[in-house]
Short mmCIF file of C-alpha atoms in Angstrom, two decimals:
data_model
loop_
_atom_site.label_atom_id
_atom_site.label_comp_id
_atom_site.label_asym_id
_atom_site.label_seq_id
_atom_site.Cartn_x
_atom_site.Cartn_y
_atom_site.Cartn_z
CA MET I 1 60.04 96.01 50.50
CA ALA I 2 61.03 95.57 46.78
CA ARG I 3 63.28 92.86 45.98
CA SER I 4 66.81 94.14 44.96
CA LEU I 5 70.33 92.79 44.57
CA LEU I 6 72.99 93.60 47.13
CA PRO I 7 76.34 94.79 45.86
CA LEU I 8 77.91 91.94 43.93
CA ASN I 9 81.51 92.73 45.28
CA ALA I 10 80.31 92.68 48.79
CA LEU I 11 78.37 89.40 48.32
CA ARG I 12 81.54 87.94 46.71
CA ALA I 13 83.73 88.98 49.51
CA PHE I 14 81.29 87.68 51.99
CA GLU I 15 80.90 84.19 50.28
CA ALA I 16 84.76 83.79 50.17
CA ALA I 17 85.25 84.86 53.81
CA ALA I 18 82.58 82.62 54.99
CA ARG I 19 84.17 79.61 53.09
CA HIS I 20 87.50 80.27 54.41
CA LEU I 21 86.41 81.82 57.82
CA ASN I 22 89.56 83.99 57.19
CA PHE I 23 89.65 87.44 55.72
CA SER I 24 93.28 87.14 54.54
CA ARG I 25 92.58 83.81 52.70
CA ALA I 26 89.52 85.23 51.11
CA ALA I 27 91.65 88.31 49.97
CA ASP I 28 94.00 85.97 48.41
CA GLU I 29 91.58 84.22 46.45
CA LEU I 30 89.98 87.33 45.25
CA ALA I 31 93.29 89.12 44.59
CA VAL I 32 92.63 92.09 46.83
CA THR I 33 93.79 93.13 50.30
CA PRO I 34 92.45 91.86 53.51
CA GLY I 35 91.41 95.45 54.25
CA ALA I 36 89.35 95.63 50.96
CA VAL I 37 87.58 92.33 52.24
CA SER I 38 86.84 93.86 55.63
CA GLN I 39 85.33 96.94 54.09
CA GLN I 40 83.09 95.12 51.69
CA ILE I 41 81.84 92.81 54.62
CA ARG I 42 81.05 96.16 56.72
CA LEU I 43 79.21 97.71 53.72
CA LEU I 44 77.12 94.57 53.66
CA GLU I 45 76.55 94.56 57.38
CA ASP I 46 75.31 98.25 57.28
CA ILE I 47 72.89 97.12 54.53
CA VAL I 48 71.42 94.12 56.16
CA GLY I 49 71.49 95.68 59.64
CA GLY I 50 73.41 93.26 61.56
CA PRO I 51 76.84 91.47 62.02
CA LEU I 52 77.75 88.54 59.71
CA PHE I 53 80.77 87.42 61.70
CA VAL I 54 81.93 87.41 65.19
CA ARG I 55 85.45 86.90 66.39
CA GLU I 56 85.71 84.00 68.99
CA ALA I 57 88.92 82.30 70.58
CA ARG I 58 88.75 79.67 68.15
CA GLY I 59 88.73 82.33 65.21
CA LEU I 60 86.28 83.99 62.89
CA GLN I 61 82.70 82.45 63.10
CA LEU I 62 79.35 83.07 61.31
CA THR I 63 76.49 84.74 62.96
CA ASP I 64 73.07 82.91 62.57
CA LEU I 65 72.20 85.67 59.97
CA GLY I 66 75.38 85.11 58.08
CA ARG I 67 75.24 81.16 58.30
CA SER I 68 71.57 81.10 56.93
CA SER I 69 72.37 82.90 53.61
CA VAL I 70 75.75 81.08 52.77
CA PRO I 71 74.09 77.82 51.15
CA LEU I 72 71.98 80.15 48.92
CA LEU I 73 74.65 82.50 48.03
CA ARG I 74 77.11 79.73 47.18
CA GLU I 75 74.54 78.08 44.70
CA GLY I 76 74.03 81.33 43.31
CA PHE I 77 77.62 82.24 42.50
CA GLU I 78 78.11 78.55 41.03
CA ARG I 79 75.23 79.25 38.70
CA LEU I 80 76.59 82.57 37.65
CA MET I 81 79.92 80.97 36.95
CA ASP I 82 78.09 78.30 34.84
CA ALA I 83 76.33 81.09 33.02
CA SER I 84 79.64 83.01 32.55
CA ALA I 85 81.45 79.81 31.01
CA LEU I 86 78.52 79.39 28.62
CA LEU I 87 78.51 83.08 27.55
CA ARG I 88 82.38 82.82 27.01
CA GLU I 89 81.91 79.91 24.74
CA PRO I 90 82.32 80.60 21.13
CA PRO I 91 79.54 79.07 19.07
CA ARG I 92 81.54 76.04 18.00
CA ARG I 93 82.02 75.06 21.66
CA ARG I 94 78.25 74.20 21.65
CA GLN I 95 79.68 71.29 19.54
CA VAL I 96 81.55 68.34 21.22
CA SER I 97 84.19 66.71 18.98
CA ILE I 98 84.74 63.01 20.00
CA SER I 99 87.50 60.55 18.79
CA VAL I 100 86.46 56.95 18.87
CA ALA I 101 87.47 53.76 17.13
CA PRO I 102 85.24 52.69 14.11
CA GLY I 103 84.01 49.71 15.88
CA PHE I 104 83.07 51.25 19.01
CA ALA I 105 81.39 54.22 17.04
CA SER I 106 79.20 51.88 14.95
CA LYS I 107 78.45 49.09 17.35
CA TRP I 108 77.97 50.88 20.70
CA LEU I 109 77.69 54.55 20.38
CA MET I 110 75.59 55.21 17.33
CA PRO I 111 72.80 52.96 18.51
CA ARG I 112 72.44 55.25 21.71
CA MET I 113 72.81 58.51 19.96
CA ASP I 114 69.20 59.27 19.78
CA ASP I 115 68.93 59.16 23.60
CA PHE I 116 71.62 61.93 23.80
CA HIS I 117 70.02 64.33 21.31
CA ALA I 118 66.67 63.87 23.04
CA ALA I 119 68.18 64.98 26.22
CA HIS I 120 70.59 67.71 24.85
CA PRO I 121 68.92 69.06 21.45
CA GLU I 122 71.25 72.15 21.74
CA ILE I 123 74.44 70.24 21.62
CA GLU I 124 75.77 69.07 18.07
CA LEU I 125 78.33 66.06 18.14
CA TRP I 126 81.14 65.70 15.67
CA ILE I 127 82.29 62.01 15.85
CA SER I 128 85.54 61.15 14.36
CA ALA I 129 85.95 57.28 13.77
CA ASP I 130 89.62 56.83 13.40
CA MET I 131 91.89 53.79 13.80
CA GLU I 132 94.66 55.76 15.29
CA PRO I 133 94.29 57.61 18.56
CA ALA I 134 93.65 61.35 18.10
CA ASP I 135 96.12 63.70 19.68
CA LEU I 136 93.98 65.73 22.29
CA THR I 137 96.60 68.34 22.81
CA GLU I 138 96.03 69.99 19.49
CA GLY I 139 92.63 71.42 20.64
CA LYS I 140 90.79 69.98 17.64
CA VAL I 141 89.17 67.05 19.76
CA ASP I 142 87.34 67.71 23.03
CA LEU I 143 87.56 64.00 24.22
CA ALA I 144 88.14 60.50 23.20
CA VAL I 145 86.92 57.01 24.05
CA ARG I 146 89.97 54.76 24.12
CA TYR I 147 90.29 51.10 24.60
CA GLY I 148 93.48 50.14 26.58
CA PRO I 149 95.24 49.79 29.79
CA GLY I 150 93.96 53.01 31.18
CA ASP I 151 97.25 54.65 31.58
CA TYR I 152 97.22 58.01 29.44
CA PRO I 153 99.85 60.51 30.58
CA GLY I 154 98.67 64.02 30.43
CA LEU I 155 95.03 63.14 30.18
CA THR I 156 92.01 62.78 32.59
CA VAL I 157 90.81 59.31 32.66
CA ASP I 158 87.39 58.05 33.44
CA ARG I 159 86.89 54.25 33.20
CA LEU I 160 83.60 53.24 31.41
CA MET I 161 83.48 49.57 30.91
CA THR I 162 85.49 46.36 30.95
CA GLU I 163 85.58 43.84 28.07
CA THR I 164 85.32 40.27 27.43
CA VAL I 165 85.73 38.20 24.08
CA LEU I 166 83.53 35.31 23.03
CA PRO I 167 82.60 33.35 19.97
CA VAL I 168 79.57 34.58 18.14
CA CYS I 169 77.86 33.50 14.93
CA ALA I 170 74.63 33.91 13.01
CA PRO I 171 71.68 31.82 14.25
CA SER I 172 71.59 29.82 11.10
CA LEU I 173 74.87 28.15 11.98
CA MET I 174 73.30 26.52 15.05
CA ASP I 175 71.07 24.38 12.90
CA GLY I 176 71.73 21.85 9.89
CA GLU I 177 74.27 19.36 9.22
CA ASN I 178 77.06 21.29 10.74
CA ALA I 179 75.24 22.65 13.78
CA ILE I 180 77.46 24.08 16.38
CA ARG I 181 77.02 22.31 19.67
CA LYS I 182 80.32 21.97 21.06
CA PRO I 183 83.74 23.71 20.82
CA ALA I 184 85.07 20.90 18.44
CA ASP I 185 82.10 21.57 15.95
CA LEU I 186 84.10 24.83 15.08
CA MET I 187 86.46 22.78 12.96
CA ARG I 188 83.77 22.53 10.36
CA HIS I 189 83.29 26.24 10.24
CA ILE I 190 85.12 29.35 8.90
CA LEU I 191 86.94 31.11 11.62
CA LEU I 192 86.68 34.95 11.69
CA HIS I 193 89.68 36.77 13.10
CA ASP I 194 89.72 40.28 14.66
CA MET I 195 93.00 41.89 13.63
CA SER I 196 92.29 45.49 14.84
CA ASN I 197 95.43 46.77 16.37
CA ASP I 198 94.43 47.44 19.85
CA GLY I 199 97.81 45.97 21.31
CA ASP I 200 95.88 43.95 24.03
CA PRO I 201 98.24 41.14 25.16
CA SER I 202 95.62 39.64 27.20
CA ARG I 203 93.09 39.19 24.37
CA PRO I 204 92.96 35.32 23.18
CA ASP I 205 93.02 34.40 19.46
CA TRP I 206 91.25 31.24 18.16
CA ALA I 207 94.30 29.20 18.75
CA MET I 208 94.41 30.17 22.36
CA TRP I 209 90.70 29.92 22.91
CA LEU I 210 90.43 26.37 21.21
CA LYS I 211 93.32 25.04 23.13
CA ALA I 212 91.97 26.14 26.43
CA ARG I 213 89.01 24.04 25.64
CA GLY I 214 90.95 20.99 24.47
CA VAL I 215 90.17 21.41 20.70
CA ARG I 216 93.01 20.28 18.50
CA HIS I 217 92.25 22.31 15.42
CA PRO I 218 94.53 21.51 12.45
CA ASP I 219 94.94 25.21 11.53
CA PRO I 220 93.17 27.80 13.85
CA ARG I 221 94.79 30.64 12.12
CA ARG I 222 92.99 30.08 8.76
CA GLY I 223 89.87 32.06 7.77
CA SER I 224 88.99 35.55 7.19
CA ARG I 225 90.68 38.57 8.87
CA PHE I 226 89.14 41.94 9.60
CA ASN I 227 91.14 45.15 10.66
CA GLN I 228 87.92 46.61 12.32
CA SER I 229 85.95 44.70 15.09
CA GLY I 230 82.84 46.25 13.42
CA LEU I 231 83.47 44.50 10.12
CA LEU I 232 84.21 41.28 12.08
CA ILE I 233 80.87 41.48 13.54
CA GLU I 234 78.86 42.23 10.39
CA ALA I 235 80.59 39.30 8.72
CA ALA I 236 79.44 37.06 11.60
CA ILE I 237 75.79 38.45 11.33
CA ALA I 238 76.00 37.69 7.62
CA GLY I 239 76.85 34.12 8.28
CA ARG I 240 80.42 34.14 6.89
CA GLY I 241 81.66 32.26 9.81
CA VAL I 242 82.23 32.25 13.69
CA ALA I 243 83.77 35.33 15.04
CA LEU I 244 85.90 35.75 18.37
CA ALA I 245 84.39 39.04 19.15
CA LYS I 246 84.37 41.74 21.86
CA ARG I 247 81.41 41.34 23.89
CA THR I 248 80.57 45.10 24.33
CA LEU I 249 80.64 45.71 20.57
CA ALA I 250 78.53 42.61 19.96
CA GLN I 251 75.94 43.03 22.74
CA ALA I 252 73.28 44.92 20.62
CA ASP I 253 73.37 42.33 17.98
CA LEU I 254 73.08 39.51 20.72
CA ALA I 255 70.25 41.37 22.36
CA SER I 256 68.36 41.61 19.00
CA GLY I 257 69.00 38.04 17.90
CA ARG I 258 71.10 38.79 14.82
CA LEU I 259 73.93 37.17 16.59
CA VAL I 260 74.09 34.15 19.09
CA ALA I 261 76.75 33.08 21.45
CA PRO I 262 76.91 29.41 21.09
CA PHE I 263 78.70 28.41 24.29
CA PRO I 264 77.48 29.65 27.69
CA ASP I 265 81.01 29.45 28.97
CA GLY I 266 82.81 30.78 25.96
CA SER I 267 83.57 34.23 27.50
CA GLU I 268 87.10 35.15 28.36
CA ALA I 269 88.07 38.33 30.20
CA VAL I 270 90.65 40.63 29.02
CA GLY I 271 92.89 43.23 30.69
CA PHE I 272 92.02 46.26 28.63
CA ALA I 273 88.99 48.54 29.18
CA TYR I 274 87.19 51.43 27.70
CA SER I 275 87.83 54.86 29.22
CA VAL I 276 86.82 58.25 28.23
CA VAL I 277 89.88 60.68 28.22
CA GLN I 278 90.19 64.38 28.14
CA PRO I 279 93.13 66.99 28.01
CA ARG I 280 94.33 67.76 31.58
CA ASP I 281 95.47 71.27 30.99
CA ARG I 282 92.07 72.43 29.07
CA PRO I 283 88.99 72.64 31.14
CA PRO I 284 86.12 70.91 29.38
CA SER I 285 83.13 72.97 28.05
CA PRO I 286 79.74 72.62 29.54
CA SER I 287 78.62 70.68 26.44
CA ALA I 288 81.68 68.21 26.70
CA THR I 289 80.81 67.70 30.45
CA ALA I 290 77.36 67.02 29.70
CA PHE I 291 78.39 64.34 26.97
CA VAL I 292 80.72 62.67 29.40
CA ALA I 293 78.14 62.50 32.21
CA TRP I 294 75.80 60.92 29.50
CA LEU I 295 78.46 58.50 28.46
CA LYS I 296 78.99 57.35 32.21
CA ARG I 297 75.20 56.82 32.44
CA GLN I 298 75.04 54.62 29.36
CA ALA I 299 78.06 52.58 30.57
CA VAL I 300 76.33 51.92 33.69
CA ASP I 301 73.14 50.79 32.01
CA HIS I 302 75.25 48.63 29.68
CA ASP I 303 77.04 46.85 32.56
CA ASN I 304 73.63 46.40 34.32
CA THR I 305 72.24 44.73 31.10
CA MET I 306 75.17 42.48 30.63
CA GLY I 307 74.98 41.32 34.24
CA GLN I 308 71.31 40.19 33.69
CA LEU I 309 72.39 37.91 30.79
#
């Protein structure tokens, strides 16, 4: 017998009734009457030549014939829904607009972008690196990566990574007459300060970090200041001083040897974390969903790498 598709309305009514095991609830879902659902089920039973449901004391139950077809039918409708969503996307929805802080964009996201493009060549990313958080309610931005406490009203929040801060410097500062060997040696070096306005009350500054290690620095607030974490890290790489940097943003340069962490016990955990946020009242496009899934995998890989160091 040639393969042919059974009536879609009948299949749709059957799948809903099989999921609910109730014609009335299936009718509510499909916005039709219970009688219409029953009529479609009878049509399908006439075509396949056997009953799909039986009524028992405990209610409506599937027959073996009906039960065997449900998983494939459900999967088929899910694929149809995905295809419908893709077809409804205007061309620009194949693009994903992401808002991130400049430091996170340059030091964490951009080095990983080749991996995403290799996996999803059909998706074009628009990355907006801004100091101020984007307003996701306007519809111009699909999602954002934010560094903060994780409480963002009106948005769906997926936590990506925690953060620590630690001193980092160029390898050249570990040698020579003023080689860094212990925290007190920092008094002979320029201190680089991260002044990015992330509002994290738990993040220590140099005064707090040095005091916790018993170092009486005459003026720990002196030195160069940077309003972006990425600029702070680049200054440390250039040998301009020692930076108290976010570990997540410095990790790639630490792994490459462009930076070193002079103190094994120098890390301080902070209360803020990185999260990916999306509008709660606007369903994400398939392209945005793919990007978020990729972000989460990258965050897991990053945490695993950090745990091995």
